Short mmCIF file of C-alpha atoms and ligand atoms in Angstrom, two decimals:
data_model
loop_
_atom_site.label_atom_id
_atom_site.label_comp_id
_atom_site.label_asym_id
_atom_site.label_seq_id
_atom_site.Cartn_x
_atom_site.Cartn_y
_atom_site.Cartn_z
CA UNK A 8 25.31 -11.96 -1.67
CA UNK A 9 22.78 -15.09 -0.14
CA UNK A 10 19.36 -14.83 -0.15
CA UNK A 11 17.29 -14.72 2.92
CA UNK A 12 12.66 -15.10 1.91
CA UNK A 13 10.44 -14.25 3.91
CA UNK A 14 6.91 -15.51 4.58
CA UNK A 15 5.05 -13.74 2.95
CA UNK A 16 7.74 -13.72 -0.69
CA UNK A 17 9.28 -17.29 -0.29
CA UNK A 18 8.50 -18.16 -4.56
CA UNK A 19 9.73 -14.97 -5.26
CA UNK A 20 12.76 -14.78 -3.15
CA UNK A 21 13.71 -18.83 -5.00
CA UNK A 22 13.36 -16.78 -8.97
CA UNK A 23 15.89 -13.90 -7.45
CA UNK A 24 18.84 -17.06 -6.41
CA UNK A 25 17.95 -18.36 -9.44
CA UNK A 26 18.91 -15.38 -10.99
CA UNK A 27 21.20 -13.73 -9.26
CA UNK A 28 22.82 -17.07 -8.59
CA UNK A 29 22.79 -16.42 -5.36
CA UNK A 30 22.26 -19.76 -2.97
CA UNK A 31 18.77 -19.36 -0.25
CA UNK A 32 19.99 -19.40 3.80
CA UNK A 33 17.21 -21.86 5.23
CA UNK A 34 15.66 -20.38 7.35
CA UNK A 35 12.35 -22.16 9.72
CA UNK A 36 9.09 -19.62 10.45
CA UNK A 37 6.27 -20.86 12.55
CA UNK A 38 3.45 -19.06 14.29
CA UNK A 39 2.99 -20.50 18.29
CA UNK A 40 -1.10 -21.57 18.52
CA UNK A 41 -1.79 -17.82 20.23
CA UNK A 42 -0.72 -16.19 16.78
CA UNK A 43 3.28 -14.49 18.07
CA UNK A 44 5.64 -15.55 14.73
CA UNK A 45 8.97 -17.91 15.68
CA UNK A 46 12.12 -17.16 13.02
CA UNK A 47 15.53 -18.79 12.93
CA UNK A 48 18.25 -18.94 11.15
CA UNK A 49 19.67 -22.18 9.71
CA UNK A 50 22.75 -21.61 8.60
CA UNK A 51 25.85 -19.29 9.65
CA UNK A 52 25.45 -15.53 8.34
CA UNK A 53 28.73 -13.85 9.76
CA UNK A 54 30.16 -11.37 7.93
CA UNK A 55 28.00 -12.09 4.65
CA UNK A 56 26.38 -9.90 2.38
CA UNK A 57 22.42 -10.18 3.05
CA UNK A 58 19.56 -9.85 0.13
CA UNK A 59 16.53 -10.20 3.03
CA UNK A 60 13.36 -10.25 0.62
CA UNK A 61 9.89 -9.65 2.08
CA UNK A 62 6.82 -7.89 0.27
CA UNK A 63 5.05 -6.23 2.79
CA UNK A 64 1.09 -6.73 1.44
CA UNK A 65 -1.88 -7.28 3.43
CA UNK A 66 -1.79 -8.73 6.37
CA UNK A 67 0.82 -5.65 6.13
CA UNK A 68 1.36 -5.05 9.83
CA UNK A 69 2.10 -9.02 10.18
CA UNK A 70 4.66 -8.81 7.70
CA UNK A 71 6.12 -5.85 9.28
CA UNK A 72 6.76 -7.94 12.01
CA UNK A 73 8.02 -10.75 10.66
CA UNK A 74 10.00 -8.30 7.66
CA UNK A 75 12.11 -7.00 11.37
CA UNK A 76 11.87 -10.14 13.19
CA UNK A 77 14.79 -11.22 10.16
CA UNK A 78 16.14 -8.62 9.65
CA UNK A 79 16.94 -7.44 13.18
CA UNK A 80 18.26 -11.87 13.38
CA UNK A 81 21.05 -11.08 11.01
CA UNK A 82 22.20 -8.09 12.62
CA UNK A 83 22.50 -8.96 15.36
CA UNK A 84 24.13 -12.14 14.30
CA UNK A 85 26.92 -9.95 12.42
CA UNK A 86 25.70 -9.94 8.48
CA UNK A 87 28.10 -7.84 6.76
CA UNK A 88 25.82 -5.73 4.49
CA UNK A 89 21.47 -6.49 4.72
CA UNK A 90 19.80 -5.21 1.60
CA UNK A 91 16.02 -5.22 1.81
CA UNK A 92 13.74 -6.09 -1.13
CA UNK A 93 9.68 -5.13 -0.28
CA UNK A 94 8.70 -4.92 -3.46
CA UNK A 95 5.71 -4.03 -1.78
CA UNK A 96 6.12 -0.89 0.40
CA UNK A 97 3.29 -1.01 2.45
CA UNK A 98 2.32 2.17 4.55
CA UNK A 99 3.92 4.72 1.89
CA UNK A 100 0.75 6.68 1.83
CA UNK A 101 0.76 8.92 4.68
CA UNK A 102 3.76 10.63 3.79
CA UNK A 103 2.70 13.78 5.67
CA UNK A 104 0.24 14.32 8.83
CA UNK A 105 -2.15 16.04 6.77
CA UNK A 106 -4.06 16.55 10.43
CA UNK A 107 -3.26 16.87 13.33
CA UNK A 108 -2.38 14.08 15.71
CA UNK A 109 -2.01 11.72 12.65
CA UNK A 110 0.88 9.20 12.60
CA UNK A 111 3.39 9.82 10.21
CA UNK A 112 3.56 5.86 9.00
CA UNK A 113 5.93 6.06 6.32
CA UNK A 114 8.16 7.74 8.27
CA UNK A 115 8.01 5.30 10.96
CA UNK A 116 8.48 1.77 9.05
CA UNK A 117 11.84 3.94 7.11
CA UNK A 118 13.00 3.94 11.02
CA UNK A 119 11.98 1.63 12.04
CA UNK A 120 14.08 -1.05 9.26
CA UNK A 121 16.68 0.90 9.61
CA UNK A 122 17.31 0.67 13.02
CA UNK A 123 16.58 -3.11 12.57
CA UNK A 124 19.77 -2.91 10.59
CA UNK A 125 18.88 -2.40 6.98
CA UNK A 126 21.57 -1.49 4.79
CA UNK A 127 19.53 -0.29 1.42
CA UNK A 128 16.23 -0.78 0.85
CA UNK A 129 15.25 -1.52 -2.89
CA UNK A 130 11.32 -1.07 -3.32
CA UNK A 131 9.07 -1.21 -6.90
CA UNK A 132 6.48 1.55 -8.27
CA UNK A 133 6.15 2.79 -4.70
CA UNK A 134 2.57 4.27 -4.92
CA UNK A 135 5.09 7.98 -3.06
CA UNK A 136 7.86 8.79 -4.69
CA UNK A 137 8.47 10.75 -1.33
CA UNK A 138 8.68 8.55 0.52
CA UNK A 139 11.97 7.11 0.26
CA UNK A 140 13.22 10.42 1.30
CA UNK A 141 12.82 9.10 5.08
CA UNK A 142 15.68 6.38 4.56
CA UNK A 143 18.71 7.59 6.10
CA UNK A 144 20.20 4.68 4.12
CA UNK A 145 20.04 4.27 0.33
CA UNK A 146 16.66 3.19 -0.66
CA UNK A 147 15.38 3.54 -4.83
CA UNK A 148 12.19 2.31 -7.14
CA UNK A 149 12.19 0.31 -9.76
CA UNK A 150 9.48 -0.34 -12.35
CA UNK A 151 7.65 -3.50 -13.07
CA UNK A 152 6.37 -1.72 -16.40
CA UNK A 153 8.60 -3.05 -18.88
CA UNK A 154 7.57 -6.31 -17.74
CA UNK A 155 4.25 -6.35 -17.52
CA UNK A 156 3.68 -4.87 -20.80
CA UNK A 157 6.32 -7.99 -21.95
CA UNK A 158 3.77 -10.48 -20.52
CA UNK A 159 1.10 -8.78 -22.70
CA UNK A 160 2.70 -9.17 -26.09
CA UNK A 161 4.28 -12.61 -25.50
CA UNK A 162 0.32 -13.26 -24.72
CA UNK A 163 -0.26 -11.60 -28.72
CA UNK A 164 -1.56 -8.64 -27.29
CA UNK A 165 -1.38 -5.88 -30.99
CA UNK A 166 0.51 -3.19 -30.76
CA UNK A 167 -1.56 -1.66 -27.80
CA UNK A 168 -1.51 1.44 -26.96
CA UNK A 169 -0.31 2.06 -23.28
CA UNK A 170 -2.53 4.17 -20.95
CA UNK A 171 -1.81 5.98 -18.20
CA UNK A 172 -5.03 5.93 -15.86
CA UNK A 173 -4.12 8.92 -13.95
CA UNK A 174 -1.92 11.38 -14.99
CA UNK A 175 0.62 11.70 -12.23
CA UNK A 176 4.25 12.10 -13.49
CA UNK A 177 5.17 8.68 -12.40
CA UNK A 178 1.52 6.78 -14.08
CA UNK A 179 3.30 8.72 -17.04
CA UNK A 180 6.98 7.26 -16.82
CA UNK A 181 5.40 4.32 -16.20
CA UNK A 182 2.92 4.21 -19.54
CA UNK A 183 6.42 5.59 -21.47
CA UNK A 184 8.31 3.05 -20.10
CA UNK A 185 6.09 0.06 -21.56
CA UNK A 186 4.99 2.09 -25.14
CA UNK A 187 8.62 1.84 -25.69
CA UNK A 188 9.11 -1.62 -25.24
CA UNK A 189 5.90 -2.53 -27.00
CA UNK A 190 7.33 -0.20 -30.37
CA UNK A 191 3.93 2.29 -29.83
CA UNK A 192 1.85 5.41 -28.22
CA UNK A 193 1.22 5.86 -24.85
CA UNK A 194 -1.87 8.37 -23.62
CA UNK A 195 -3.11 9.13 -20.29
CA UNK A 196 -6.55 9.83 -18.85
CA UNK A 197 -7.53 12.52 -15.86
CA UNK A 198 -8.70 11.20 -12.86
CA UNK A 199 -10.04 12.52 -9.25
CA UNK A 200 -11.11 11.29 -5.91
CA UNK A 201 -13.67 12.66 -3.25
CA UNK A 202 -11.38 12.99 -0.34
CA UNK A 203 -14.59 12.26 2.00
CA UNK A 204 -16.40 9.53 -0.24
CA UNK A 205 -13.59 8.18 -1.92
CA UNK A 206 -15.39 7.99 -4.97
CA UNK A 207 -13.27 7.80 -8.41
CA UNK A 208 -14.20 10.05 -11.21
CA UNK A 209 -12.16 10.00 -15.02
CA UNK A 210 -12.40 13.07 -17.27
CA UNK A 211 -13.44 11.81 -20.96
CA UNK A 212 -11.05 12.49 -23.29
CA UNK A 213 -10.93 11.38 -27.29
CA UNK A 214 -8.46 8.80 -27.68
CA UNK A 215 -6.83 6.79 -30.19
CA UNK A 216 -8.24 3.28 -29.99
CA UNK A 217 -10.46 2.54 -32.48
CA UNK A 218 -10.61 -0.74 -33.73
CA UNK A 219 -6.71 -1.15 -30.71
CA UNK A 220 -5.46 -3.31 -28.10
CA UNK A 221 -5.28 -1.45 -24.85
CA UNK A 222 -3.11 -2.14 -22.17
CA UNK A 223 -3.46 -0.10 -19.29
CA UNK A 224 -0.73 -0.27 -16.65
CA UNK A 225 -0.92 1.37 -12.91
CA UNK A 226 0.79 0.62 -9.43
CA UNK A 227 -1.73 -0.22 -7.97
CA UNK A 228 -5.67 -2.30 -8.71
CA UNK A 229 -7.21 -1.76 -4.92
CA UNK A 230 -11.07 -1.34 -5.60
CA UNK A 231 -10.45 -1.59 -9.39
CA UNK A 232 -12.14 1.83 -9.69
CA UNK A 233 -10.13 3.67 -11.27
CA UNK A 234 -8.71 0.87 -13.73
CA UNK A 235 -12.77 0.09 -14.83
CA UNK A 236 -13.87 3.53 -15.47
CA UNK A 237 -10.34 4.40 -17.71
CA UNK A 238 -12.09 0.36 -19.16
CA UNK A 239 -15.11 1.74 -20.12
CA UNK A 240 -14.50 4.76 -21.50
CA UNK A 241 -12.12 2.89 -24.21
CA UNK A 242 -14.85 0.19 -24.72
CA UNK A 243 -17.43 3.01 -25.68
CA UNK A 244 -14.48 4.46 -28.20
CA UNK A 245 -14.49 1.64 -29.51
CA UNK A 246 -11.03 -0.47 -28.44
CA UNK A 247 -10.73 -3.73 -29.86
CA UNK A 248 -9.56 -5.43 -26.34
CA UNK A 249 -8.74 -3.75 -22.83
CA UNK A 250 -6.16 -5.51 -20.61
CA UNK A 251 -4.70 -4.03 -16.42
CA UNK A 252 -1.26 -4.58 -15.75
CA UNK A 253 -0.82 -3.34 -12.23
CA UNK A 254 2.20 -3.72 -10.63
CA UNK A 255 0.67 -4.09 -7.74
CA UNK A 256 -2.80 -6.22 -7.16
CA UNK A 257 -4.69 -5.59 -3.86
CA UNK A 258 -7.82 -6.51 -4.68
CA UNK A 259 -10.24 -4.84 -1.64
CA UNK A 260 -13.39 -5.06 -2.28
CA UNK A 261 -15.05 -7.02 -5.51
CA UNK A 262 -12.25 -5.40 -7.32
CA UNK A 263 -12.31 -8.11 -9.58
CA UNK A 264 -15.81 -8.42 -10.37
CA UNK A 265 -16.12 -4.96 -10.81
CA UNK A 266 -13.25 -5.37 -13.74
CA UNK A 267 -14.85 -7.83 -15.45
CA UNK A 268 -17.99 -5.72 -15.31
CA UNK A 269 -16.09 -2.85 -17.06
CA UNK A 270 -15.53 -5.16 -20.73
CA UNK A 271 -11.19 -5.99 -19.18
CA UNK A 272 -10.05 -9.52 -20.64
CA UNK A 273 -7.46 -9.72 -18.45
CA UNK A 274 -6.29 -8.40 -15.09
CA UNK A 275 -2.52 -9.44 -13.95
CA UNK A 276 -0.35 -8.23 -11.22
CA UNK A 277 3.24 -9.67 -10.20
CA UNK A 278 4.38 -11.03 -7.23
CA UNK A 279 5.07 -8.25 -4.71
CA UNK A 280 0.99 -9.32 -4.36
CA UNK A 281 0.72 -13.29 -4.26
CA UNK A 282 -2.37 -13.52 -5.13
CA UNK A 283 -5.10 -15.04 -8.12
CA UNK A 284 -3.34 -12.48 -11.12
CA UNK A 285 0.10 -12.42 -9.92
CA UNK A 286 1.16 -14.06 -13.00
CA UNK A 287 4.49 -12.01 -13.32
CA UNK A 288 7.77 -12.13 -11.67
CA UNK A 289 9.61 -9.48 -10.36
CA UNK A 290 12.83 -11.26 -9.61
CA UNK A 291 14.11 -10.26 -12.97
CA UNK A 292 14.28 -7.06 -11.72
CA UNK A 293 15.63 -7.10 -8.85
CA UNK A 294 18.69 -8.85 -10.07
CA UNK A 295 19.40 -6.56 -12.64
CA UNK A 296 19.99 -4.01 -10.77
CA UNK A 297 21.88 -6.09 -8.01
CA UNK A 298 24.15 -7.61 -10.96
CA UNK A 299 24.81 -3.65 -12.18
CA UNK A 300 25.75 -2.08 -9.03
C1 R5P B 142 -4.05 6.29 -7.18
O1 R5P B 142 -2.57 7.52 -7.04
C2 R5P B 142 -2.72 4.76 -8.20
O2 R5P B 142 -2.28 5.53 -9.26
C3 R5P B 142 -3.91 3.97 -8.38
O3 R5P B 142 -4.63 4.32 -9.57
C4 R5P B 142 -4.96 4.18 -7.29
O4 R5P B 142 -4.20 3.12 -6.25
C5 R5P B 142 -5.90 2.79 -7.28
O5 R5P B 142 -6.85 2.53 -6.13
P1 R5P B 142 -8.34 2.28 -6.74
O6 R5P B 142 -7.85 0.74 -7.75
O7 R5P B 142 -9.17 1.96 -5.99
O8 R5P B 142 -9.06 3.07 -7.90
#
């Protein structure tokens, strides 16, 4: 297998290449003065099994176009197979037509990726698992929950209670997996989002947090409202230190400020969304999975 790293995930592709001991393929990207994208493979891919690494964080549309260029090029130049690793899979919210005339964006993206030549797709902590049903090729969701909790344990967080900030099945599974690694317990809160204003309300609930470290584990931080609400409840009940670990730290609006104001010690994300808090690499997650096939 050989690895091609896209513009959104160059460092991640290097890490995966090291983990898998699979060489990186040299490629050239640039933007023309008018903003158009240029891509060129500098090595032959004919007959090769390719792992194409390109996360799709904001600006999503730009990263999608880059992915499609790379995919189509590998396909036309006769790569034997092309695995796409997109740890953040954009457009995973709109899984159906909720209002007449809406675009089903997750379906359109799935069809576009398949048509461009992907043989398999891997992503991490996808927002909505149903989206993977739009893929006719094998499409898998991995989780970063274990890597996230290992990060906090390595930083001296002690016997943390792991909290899922909502009671969705996936959120509970992530919290359970993290608590298992930490050798501790997990719990959850219940959250509602107002359909029209987007405002989040989290219900108060008695938790076993007094004097304890707590790690809130979630898939995404967007505005930070969900994690901030949870942190306020935990602090009010006497939690010692509250940490937040998410897979995709999108950090929209003034999310980091909001989280700091809520008394959170540290916010950490993965390299699915490169940025100020992306301190955890997802490279071992995909490498382990590919090695075990
Ligand atoms: C919701 O279902 C997700 O798991 C996250 O909790 C949510 O997307 C976070 O959004 P925000 O940071 O805006 O509260």
